mmCIF file of the C-alpha atoms, coordinates in Angstrom:
data_MODEL
# 
_entry.id   MODEL 
# 
loop_
_atom_site.group_PDB 
_atom_site.id 
_atom_site.type_symbol 
_atom_site.label_atom_id 
_atom_site.label_alt_id 
_atom_site.label_comp_id 
_atom_site.label_asym_id 
_atom_site.label_entity_id 
_atom_site.label_seq_id 
_atom_site.pdbx_PDB_ins_code 
_atom_site.Cartn_x 
_atom_site.Cartn_y 
_atom_site.Cartn_z 
_atom_site.occupancy 
_atom_site.B_iso_or_equiv 
_atom_site.pdbx_formal_charge 
_atom_site.auth_seq_id 
_atom_site.auth_comp_id 
_atom_site.auth_asym_id 
_atom_site.auth_atom_id 
_atom_site.pdbx_PDB_model_num 
ATOM 1   C CA . MET A 1 1   ? -31.091 13.748  4.294   1.00 0.00 ? 1   MET A CA 1 
ATOM 2   C CA . VAL A 1 2   ? -31.997 13.385  7.976   1.00 0.00 ? 2   VAL A CA 1 
ATOM 3   C CA . VAL A 1 3   ? -31.094 10.014  9.515   1.00 0.00 ? 3   VAL A CA 1 
ATOM 4   C CA . ASP A 1 4   ? -30.771 8.409   12.950  1.00 0.00 ? 4   ASP A CA 1 
ATOM 5   C CA . ILE A 1 5   ? -28.321 5.684   11.861  1.00 0.00 ? 5   ILE A CA 1 
ATOM 6   C CA . PHE A 1 6   ? -26.265 4.748   8.830   1.00 0.00 ? 6   PHE A CA 1 
ATOM 7   C CA . TYR A 1 7   ? -24.990 1.420   7.559   1.00 0.00 ? 7   TYR A CA 1 
ATOM 8   C CA . GLU A 1 8   ? -21.756 0.412   5.845   1.00 0.00 ? 8   GLU A CA 1 
ATOM 9   C CA . ASN A 1 9   ? -20.591 -2.837  4.291   1.00 0.00 ? 9   ASN A CA 1 
ATOM 10  C CA . VAL A 1 10  ? -17.319 -4.231  5.637   1.00 0.00 ? 10  VAL A CA 1 
ATOM 11  C CA . GLU A 1 11  ? -15.443 -7.467  5.161   1.00 0.00 ? 11  GLU A CA 1 
ATOM 12  C CA . GLY A 1 12  ? -15.795 -9.788  8.156   1.00 0.00 ? 12  GLY A CA 1 
ATOM 13  C CA . LEU A 1 13  ? -13.072 -11.991 9.605   1.00 0.00 ? 13  LEU A CA 1 
ATOM 14  C CA . ASP A 1 14  ? -14.419 -14.829 7.459   1.00 0.00 ? 14  ASP A CA 1 
ATOM 15  C CA . GLY A 1 15  ? -14.023 -12.733 4.293   1.00 0.00 ? 15  GLY A CA 1 
ATOM 16  C CA . LYS A 1 16  ? -17.782 -12.391 3.897   1.00 0.00 ? 16  LYS A CA 1 
ATOM 17  C CA . ASN A 1 17  ? -19.694 -9.124  3.746   1.00 0.00 ? 17  ASN A CA 1 
ATOM 18  C CA . GLN A 1 18  ? -21.053 -7.756  7.008   1.00 0.00 ? 18  GLN A CA 1 
ATOM 19  C CA . VAL A 1 19  ? -23.372 -4.803  7.368   1.00 0.00 ? 19  VAL A CA 1 
ATOM 20  C CA . VAL A 1 20  ? -22.374 -2.547  10.253  1.00 0.00 ? 20  VAL A CA 1 
ATOM 21  C CA . GLN A 1 21  ? -24.804 -0.072  11.806  1.00 0.00 ? 21  GLN A CA 1 
ATOM 22  C CA . PHE A 1 22  ? -23.409 3.242   13.080  1.00 0.00 ? 22  PHE A CA 1 
ATOM 23  C CA . THR A 1 23  ? -25.326 5.362   15.590  1.00 0.00 ? 23  THR A CA 1 
ATOM 24  C CA . PRO A 1 24  ? -24.239 8.625   17.223  1.00 0.00 ? 24  PRO A CA 1 
ATOM 25  C CA . ARG A 1 25  ? -23.659 7.997   20.926  1.00 0.00 ? 25  ARG A CA 1 
ATOM 26  C CA . THR A 1 26  ? -25.449 11.295  21.600  1.00 0.00 ? 26  THR A CA 1 
ATOM 27  C CA . GLY A 1 27  ? -28.614 10.007  19.910  1.00 0.00 ? 27  GLY A CA 1 
ATOM 28  C CA . GLU A 1 28  ? -28.728 13.123  17.735  1.00 0.00 ? 28  GLU A CA 1 
ATOM 29  C CA . ARG A 1 29  ? -30.219 13.013  14.274  1.00 0.00 ? 29  ARG A CA 1 
ATOM 30  C CA . MET A 1 30  ? -27.669 13.420  11.504  1.00 0.00 ? 30  MET A CA 1 
ATOM 31  C CA . LEU A 1 31  ? -27.985 15.899  8.652   1.00 0.00 ? 31  LEU A CA 1 
ATOM 32  C CA . VAL A 1 32  ? -26.213 14.083  5.839   1.00 0.00 ? 32  VAL A CA 1 
ATOM 33  C CA . ALA A 1 33  ? -24.825 16.122  2.961   1.00 0.00 ? 33  ALA A CA 1 
ATOM 34  C CA . CYS A 1 34  ? -26.159 14.687  -0.318  1.00 0.00 ? 34  CYS A CA 1 
ATOM 35  C CA . LEU A 1 35  ? -26.157 15.464  -4.009  1.00 0.00 ? 35  LEU A CA 1 
ATOM 36  C CA . ARG A 1 36  ? -29.102 14.712  -6.224  1.00 0.00 ? 36  ARG A CA 1 
ATOM 37  C CA . SER A 1 37  ? -29.604 14.478  -9.949  1.00 0.00 ? 37  SER A CA 1 
ATOM 38  C CA . HIS A 1 38  ? -32.574 14.270  -12.281 1.00 0.00 ? 38  HIS A CA 1 
ATOM 39  C CA . TRP A 1 39  ? -31.632 12.893  -15.693 1.00 0.00 ? 39  TRP A CA 1 
ATOM 40  C CA . VAL A 1 40  ? -34.058 13.145  -18.589 1.00 0.00 ? 40  VAL A CA 1 
ATOM 41  C CA . ASP A 1 41  ? -33.467 11.212  -21.786 1.00 0.00 ? 41  ASP A CA 1 
ATOM 42  C CA . PRO A 1 42  ? -33.133 13.831  -24.553 1.00 0.00 ? 42  PRO A CA 1 
ATOM 43  C CA . ALA A 1 43  ? -34.769 11.397  -26.990 1.00 0.00 ? 43  ALA A CA 1 
ATOM 44  C CA . GLY A 1 44  ? -37.670 10.807  -24.597 1.00 0.00 ? 44  GLY A CA 1 
ATOM 45  C CA . LYS A 1 45  ? -37.403 7.016   -24.898 1.00 0.00 ? 45  LYS A CA 1 
ATOM 46  C CA . GLU A 1 46  ? -36.007 6.124   -21.483 1.00 0.00 ? 46  GLU A CA 1 
ATOM 47  C CA . PRO A 1 47  ? -37.721 6.891   -18.155 1.00 0.00 ? 47  PRO A CA 1 
ATOM 48  C CA . ASP A 1 48  ? -36.385 9.713   -16.017 1.00 0.00 ? 48  ASP A CA 1 
ATOM 49  C CA . LEU A 1 49  ? -33.625 8.738   -13.626 1.00 0.00 ? 49  LEU A CA 1 
ATOM 50  C CA . LEU A 1 50  ? -33.688 10.292  -10.155 1.00 0.00 ? 50  LEU A CA 1 
ATOM 51  C CA . SER A 1 51  ? -30.606 9.602   -8.059  1.00 0.00 ? 51  SER A CA 1 
ATOM 52  C CA . TYR A 1 52  ? -28.760 10.867  -5.027  1.00 0.00 ? 52  TYR A CA 1 
ATOM 53  C CA . ALA A 1 53  ? -25.552 10.144  -3.179  1.00 0.00 ? 53  ALA A CA 1 
ATOM 54  C CA . ALA A 1 54  ? -24.369 10.872  0.338   1.00 0.00 ? 54  ALA A CA 1 
ATOM 55  C CA . ILE A 1 55  ? -21.115 12.833  0.455   1.00 0.00 ? 55  ILE A CA 1 
ATOM 56  C CA . THR A 1 56  ? -18.369 11.153  2.442   1.00 0.00 ? 56  THR A CA 1 
ATOM 57  C CA . CYS A 1 57  ? -14.895 11.925  3.748   1.00 0.00 ? 57  CYS A CA 1 
ATOM 58  C CA . ASP A 1 58  ? -11.998 9.965   5.216   1.00 0.00 ? 58  ASP A CA 1 
ATOM 59  C CA . PRO A 1 59  ? -13.198 7.744   8.049   1.00 0.00 ? 59  PRO A CA 1 
ATOM 60  C CA . VAL A 1 60  ? -13.224 8.872   11.648  1.00 0.00 ? 60  VAL A CA 1 
ATOM 61  C CA . SER A 1 61  ? -11.274 6.530   13.922  1.00 0.00 ? 61  SER A CA 1 
ATOM 62  C CA . GLU A 1 62  ? -14.195 4.430   15.184  1.00 0.00 ? 62  GLU A CA 1 
ATOM 63  C CA . VAL A 1 63  ? -15.545 3.885   11.646  1.00 0.00 ? 63  VAL A CA 1 
ATOM 64  C CA . ALA A 1 64  ? -12.062 2.946   10.400  1.00 0.00 ? 64  ALA A CA 1 
ATOM 65  C CA . ALA A 1 65  ? -11.665 0.554   13.357  1.00 0.00 ? 65  ALA A CA 1 
ATOM 66  C CA . ALA A 1 66  ? -14.898 -1.171  12.269  1.00 0.00 ? 66  ALA A CA 1 
ATOM 67  C CA . GLY A 1 67  ? -13.326 -1.748  8.849   1.00 0.00 ? 67  GLY A CA 1 
ATOM 68  C CA . HIS A 1 68  ? -14.830 0.970   6.645   1.00 0.00 ? 68  HIS A CA 1 
ATOM 69  C CA . ASP A 1 69  ? -12.898 3.524   4.633   1.00 0.00 ? 69  ASP A CA 1 
ATOM 70  C CA . ARG A 1 70  ? -15.403 6.424   4.489   1.00 0.00 ? 70  ARG A CA 1 
ATOM 71  C CA . THR A 1 71  ? -17.663 8.419   6.847   1.00 0.00 ? 71  THR A CA 1 
ATOM 72  C CA . ILE A 1 72  ? -20.727 10.469  5.952   1.00 0.00 ? 72  ILE A CA 1 
ATOM 73  C CA . ILE A 1 73  ? -20.562 14.268  6.168   1.00 0.00 ? 73  ILE A CA 1 
ATOM 74  C CA . ASN A 1 74  ? -22.785 15.172  9.142   1.00 0.00 ? 74  ASN A CA 1 
ATOM 75  C CA . ILE A 1 75  ? -23.697 18.835  8.630   1.00 0.00 ? 75  ILE A CA 1 
ATOM 76  C CA . LYS A 1 76  ? -24.099 21.161  11.616  1.00 0.00 ? 76  LYS A CA 1 
ATOM 77  C CA . PRO A 1 77  ? -27.666 22.505  11.921  1.00 0.00 ? 77  PRO A CA 1 
ATOM 78  C CA . GLU A 1 78  ? -26.425 26.082  11.637  1.00 0.00 ? 78  GLU A CA 1 
ATOM 79  C CA . GLN A 1 79  ? -24.877 25.210  8.230   1.00 0.00 ? 79  GLN A CA 1 
ATOM 80  C CA . LEU A 1 80  ? -28.041 23.663  6.781   1.00 0.00 ? 80  LEU A CA 1 
ATOM 81  C CA . ASP A 1 81  ? -29.367 26.770  5.029   1.00 0.00 ? 81  ASP A CA 1 
ATOM 82  C CA . ALA A 1 82  ? -25.968 27.450  3.436   1.00 0.00 ? 82  ALA A CA 1 
ATOM 83  C CA . TRP A 1 83  ? -25.877 23.847  2.176   1.00 0.00 ? 83  TRP A CA 1 
ATOM 84  C CA . LEU A 1 84  ? -29.421 23.858  0.801   1.00 0.00 ? 84  LEU A CA 1 
ATOM 85  C CA . ASN A 1 85  ? -29.133 27.351  -0.736  1.00 0.00 ? 85  ASN A CA 1 
ATOM 86  C CA . PRO A 1 86  ? -25.493 27.639  -1.814  1.00 0.00 ? 86  PRO A CA 1 
ATOM 87  C CA . ASP A 1 87  ? -23.898 30.695  -3.350  1.00 0.00 ? 87  ASP A CA 1 
ATOM 88  C CA . PRO A 1 88  ? -22.816 29.375  -6.779  1.00 0.00 ? 88  PRO A CA 1 
ATOM 89  C CA . THR A 1 89  ? -19.937 31.864  -6.839  1.00 0.00 ? 89  THR A CA 1 
ATOM 90  C CA . ASN A 1 90  ? -18.493 30.708  -3.494  1.00 0.00 ? 90  ASN A CA 1 
ATOM 91  C CA . LEU A 1 91  ? -17.323 27.099  -3.692  1.00 0.00 ? 91  LEU A CA 1 
ATOM 92  C CA . ALA A 1 92  ? -15.074 27.659  -0.659  1.00 0.00 ? 92  ALA A CA 1 
ATOM 93  C CA . ALA A 1 93  ? -18.173 28.153  1.519   1.00 0.00 ? 93  ALA A CA 1 
ATOM 94  C CA . LEU A 1 94  ? -19.379 24.656  0.615   1.00 0.00 ? 94  LEU A CA 1 
ATOM 95  C CA . TYR A 1 95  ? -15.994 23.152  1.433   1.00 0.00 ? 95  TYR A CA 1 
ATOM 96  C CA . TRP A 1 96  ? -16.090 24.990  4.769   1.00 0.00 ? 96  TRP A CA 1 
ATOM 97  C CA . ILE A 1 97  ? -19.352 23.172  5.591   1.00 0.00 ? 97  ILE A CA 1 
ATOM 98  C CA . PHE A 1 98  ? -17.522 19.870  5.046   1.00 0.00 ? 98  PHE A CA 1 
ATOM 99  C CA . ASP A 1 99  ? -14.606 20.960  7.225   1.00 0.00 ? 99  ASP A CA 1 
ATOM 100 C CA . ASP A 1 100 ? -16.946 22.253  9.961   1.00 0.00 ? 100 ASP A CA 1 
ATOM 101 C CA . LYS A 1 101 ? -18.979 19.019  10.187  1.00 0.00 ? 101 LYS A CA 1 
ATOM 102 C CA . ARG A 1 102 ? -20.333 17.448  13.374  1.00 0.00 ? 102 ARG A CA 1 
ATOM 103 C CA . HIS A 1 103 ? -18.514 14.437  14.740  1.00 0.00 ? 103 HIS A CA 1 
ATOM 104 C CA . PRO A 1 104 ? -20.301 12.571  17.489  1.00 0.00 ? 104 PRO A CA 1 
ATOM 105 C CA . PHE A 1 105 ? -18.746 9.252   18.477  1.00 0.00 ? 105 PHE A CA 1 
ATOM 106 C CA . TYR A 1 106 ? -20.340 6.623   16.212  1.00 0.00 ? 106 TYR A CA 1 
ATOM 107 C CA . GLU A 1 107 ? -21.103 3.454   18.145  1.00 0.00 ? 107 GLU A CA 1 
ATOM 108 C CA . HIS A 1 108 ? -21.455 0.470   15.879  1.00 0.00 ? 108 HIS A CA 1 
ATOM 109 C CA . MET A 1 109 ? -22.987 -2.974  15.751  1.00 0.00 ? 109 MET A CA 1 
ATOM 110 C CA . SER A 1 110 ? -22.816 -5.678  13.121  1.00 0.00 ? 110 SER A CA 1 
ATOM 111 C CA . SER A 1 111 ? -26.187 -6.727  11.720  1.00 0.00 ? 111 SER A CA 1 
ATOM 112 C CA . MET A 1 112 ? -24.695 -10.221 11.485  1.00 0.00 ? 112 MET A CA 1 
ATOM 113 C CA . CYS A 1 113 ? -24.647 -10.655 15.292  1.00 0.00 ? 113 CYS A CA 1 
ATOM 114 C CA . SER A 1 114 ? -26.669 -13.712 16.205  1.00 0.00 ? 114 SER A CA 1 
ATOM 115 C CA . CYS A 1 115 ? -28.287 -12.109 19.246  1.00 0.00 ? 115 CYS A CA 1 
ATOM 116 C CA . ARG A 1 116 ? -28.902 -8.779  17.441  1.00 0.00 ? 116 ARG A CA 1 
ATOM 117 C CA . CYS A 1 117 ? -28.511 -6.920  20.713  1.00 0.00 ? 117 CYS A CA 1 
ATOM 118 C CA . ARG A 1 118 ? -24.713 -6.684  20.980  1.00 0.00 ? 118 ARG A CA 1 
ATOM 119 C CA . PRO A 1 119 ? -21.924 -6.293  18.491  1.00 0.00 ? 119 PRO A CA 1 
ATOM 120 C CA . CYS A 1 120 ? -20.275 -9.375  17.079  1.00 0.00 ? 120 CYS A CA 1 
ATOM 121 C CA . ARG A 1 121 ? -16.856 -10.467 18.382  1.00 0.00 ? 121 ARG A CA 1 
ATOM 122 C CA . THR A 1 122 ? -15.174 -8.437  15.656  1.00 0.00 ? 122 THR A CA 1 
ATOM 123 C CA . HIS A 1 123 ? -16.547 -5.220  17.136  1.00 0.00 ? 123 HIS A CA 1 
ATOM 124 C CA . TYR A 1 124 ? -17.126 -6.117  20.786  1.00 0.00 ? 124 TYR A CA 1 
ATOM 125 C CA . LEU A 1 125 ? -13.958 -4.557  22.203  1.00 0.00 ? 125 LEU A CA 1 
ATOM 126 C CA . ILE A 1 126 ? -14.628 -1.219  20.507  1.00 0.00 ? 126 ILE A CA 1 
ATOM 127 C CA . TRP A 1 127 ? -18.296 -1.300  21.579  1.00 0.00 ? 127 TRP A CA 1 
ATOM 128 C CA . HIS A 1 128 ? -17.398 -2.309  25.142  1.00 0.00 ? 128 HIS A CA 1 
ATOM 129 C CA . ALA A 1 129 ? -14.780 0.416   25.466  1.00 0.00 ? 129 ALA A CA 1 
ATOM 130 C CA . SER A 1 130 ? -17.227 3.071   24.264  1.00 0.00 ? 130 SER A CA 1 
ATOM 131 C CA . ALA A 1 131 ? -20.034 1.769   26.485  1.00 0.00 ? 131 ALA A CA 1 
ATOM 132 C CA . VAL A 1 132 ? -17.798 1.749   29.568  1.00 0.00 ? 132 VAL A CA 1 
ATOM 133 C CA . SER A 1 133 ? -16.513 5.262   28.890  1.00 0.00 ? 133 SER A CA 1 
ATOM 134 C CA . ASN A 1 134 ? -20.124 6.457   28.501  1.00 0.00 ? 134 ASN A CA 1 
ATOM 135 C CA . ASP A 1 135 ? -21.150 5.248   32.008  1.00 0.00 ? 135 ASP A CA 1 
# 
Protein backbone atom coordinates (compact mmCIF):
# COMPACT_ATOMS: atom_id res chain seq x y z
CA MET A 1 0.00 0.00 0.00
CA VAL A 2 1.39 3.43 -0.91
CA VAL A 3 0.56 6.20 1.57
CA ASP A 4 1.65 9.75 2.39
CA ILE A 5 0.54 9.65 6.05
CA PHE A 6 -0.73 7.13 8.57
CA TYR A 7 -2.94 7.49 11.62
CA GLU A 8 -2.90 5.79 15.02
CA ASN A 9 -5.27 5.90 17.96
CA VAL A 10 -3.72 6.89 21.29
CA GLU A 11 -5.11 7.70 24.71
CA GLY A 12 -5.08 11.43 25.42
CA LEU A 13 -4.28 13.06 28.75
CA ASP A 14 -8.01 13.12 29.47
CA GLY A 15 -8.26 9.35 28.93
CA LYS A 16 -10.20 9.81 25.70
CA ASN A 17 -9.16 8.48 22.30
CA GLN A 18 -7.13 10.79 20.08
CA VAL A 19 -6.22 10.14 16.48
CA VAL A 20 -2.62 11.08 15.73
CA GLN A 21 -1.39 11.68 12.19
CA PHE A 22 2.18 10.65 11.33
CA THR A 23 3.98 12.10 8.31
CA PRO A 24 7.57 11.46 7.19
CA ARG A 25 9.57 14.66 7.64
CA THR A 26 11.15 13.96 4.24
CA GLY A 27 7.74 14.06 2.55
CA GLU A 28 8.45 10.70 0.92
CA ARG A 29 5.64 8.31 0.11
CA MET A 30 5.64 5.18 2.25
CA LEU A 31 5.45 1.65 0.89
CA VAL A 32 3.60 -0.16 3.65
CA ALA A 33 3.99 -3.92 3.93
CA CYS A 34 0.52 -5.51 3.98
CA LEU A 35 -1.08 -8.93 3.92
CA ARG A 36 -4.33 -9.60 2.16
CA SER A 37 -6.86 -12.39 2.26
CA HIS A 38 -9.84 -13.43 0.18
CA TRP A 39 -12.18 -15.74 2.07
CA VAL A 40 -14.91 -17.62 0.24
CA ASP A 41 -17.66 -19.38 2.14
CA PRO A 42 -17.38 -23.08 1.22
CA ALA A 43 -21.17 -23.40 1.50
CA GLY A 44 -21.68 -20.40 -0.79
CA LYS A 45 -24.15 -18.75 1.60
CA GLU A 46 -22.07 -15.85 2.90
CA PRO A 47 -20.57 -13.09 0.73
CA ASP A 48 -16.85 -13.15 0.01
CA LEU A 49 -14.70 -11.40 2.58
CA LEU A 50 -11.76 -9.35 1.30
CA SER A 51 -9.43 -8.07 4.00
CA TYR A 52 -5.95 -6.72 4.49
CA ALA A 53 -3.72 -5.65 7.33
CA ALA A 54 -0.64 -3.46 7.53
CA ILE A 55 2.36 -5.21 9.08
CA THR A 56 3.82 -3.42 12.07
CA CYS A 57 6.84 -3.63 14.35
CA ASP A 58 7.90 -2.16 17.68
CA PRO A 59 7.46 1.61 17.66
CA VAL A 60 10.22 3.97 16.64
CA SER A 61 11.01 6.54 19.33
CA GLU A 62 8.87 9.41 17.99
CA VAL A 63 5.82 7.14 17.55
CA ALA A 64 6.30 5.72 21.06
CA ALA A 65 6.64 9.28 22.44
CA ALA A 66 3.25 10.10 20.87
CA GLY A 67 1.75 7.21 22.84
CA HIS A 68 1.47 4.39 20.29
CA ASP A 69 2.96 0.93 20.64
CA ARG A 70 3.46 -0.05 16.97
CA THR A 71 4.92 1.42 13.75
CA ILE A 72 4.16 0.41 10.17
CA ILE A 73 6.81 -1.43 8.14
CA ASN A 74 7.94 1.10 5.51
CA ILE A 75 9.53 -0.98 2.74
CA LYS A 76 12.52 0.36 0.80
CA PRO A 77 11.72 0.82 -2.91
CA GLU A 78 14.50 -1.58 -3.89
CA GLN A 79 12.80 -4.30 -1.78
CA LEU A 80 9.35 -3.88 -3.35
CA ASP A 81 9.68 -6.58 -6.01
CA ALA A 82 10.96 -9.10 -3.45
CA TRP A 83 7.97 -8.29 -1.21
CA LEU A 84 5.38 -8.51 -3.98
CA ASN A 85 6.90 -11.65 -5.56
CA PRO A 86 8.34 -13.61 -2.63
CA ASP A 87 10.25 -16.85 -2.89
CA PRO A 88 8.01 -19.24 -0.91
CA THR A 89 11.06 -21.32 0.05
CA ASN A 90 12.95 -18.35 1.54
CA LEU A 91 11.12 -16.94 4.56
CA ALA A 92 14.36 -15.33 5.77
CA ALA A 93 14.32 -13.02 2.73
CA LEU A 94 10.94 -11.64 3.81
CA TYR A 95 12.18 -11.06 7.35
CA TRP A 96 15.21 -9.26 5.89
CA ILE A 97 12.83 -6.81 4.17
CA PHE A 98 11.33 -6.02 7.58
CA ASP A 99 14.77 -5.54 9.13
CA ASP A 100 15.95 -3.38 6.21
CA LYS A 101 12.96 -1.01 6.35
CA ARG A 102 13.06 2.76 5.80
CA HIS A 103 12.84 4.97 8.85
CA PRO A 104 12.28 8.63 8.16
CA PHE A 105 11.51 10.76 11.21
CA TYR A 106 7.71 10.68 11.61
CA GLU A 107 6.38 14.09 12.58
CA HIS A 108 2.99 13.88 14.21
CA MET A 109 -0.08 15.94 14.91
CA SER A 110 -3.23 15.15 16.84
CA SER A 111 -6.43 15.41 14.82
CA MET A 112 -8.04 16.65 18.04
CA CYS A 113 -6.14 19.97 17.93
CA SER A 114 -8.62 22.81 17.91
CA CYS A 115 -6.69 24.88 15.37
CA ARG A 116 -5.89 21.84 13.17
CA CYS A 117 -2.64 23.45 12.11
CA ARG A 118 -0.38 22.57 15.06
CA PRO A 119 -0.11 19.63 17.38
CA CYS A 120 -2.05 19.65 20.61
CA ARG A 121 -0.26 20.41 23.89
CA THR A 122 0.36 16.70 24.40
CA HIS A 123 2.57 16.60 21.31
CA TYR A 124 3.77 20.19 20.97
CA LEU A 125 7.20 19.73 22.54
CA ILE A 126 8.04 16.79 20.28
CA TRP A 127 6.71 18.64 17.22
CA HIS A 128 8.55 21.84 18.16
CA ALA A 129 11.83 20.03 18.73
CA SER A 130 11.60 18.30 15.35
CA ALA A 131 10.58 21.50 13.56
CA VAL A 132 13.47 23.46 15.09
CA SER A 133 16.00 20.76 14.23
CA ASN A 134 14.70 20.75 10.63
CA ASP A 135 15.38 24.50 10.12
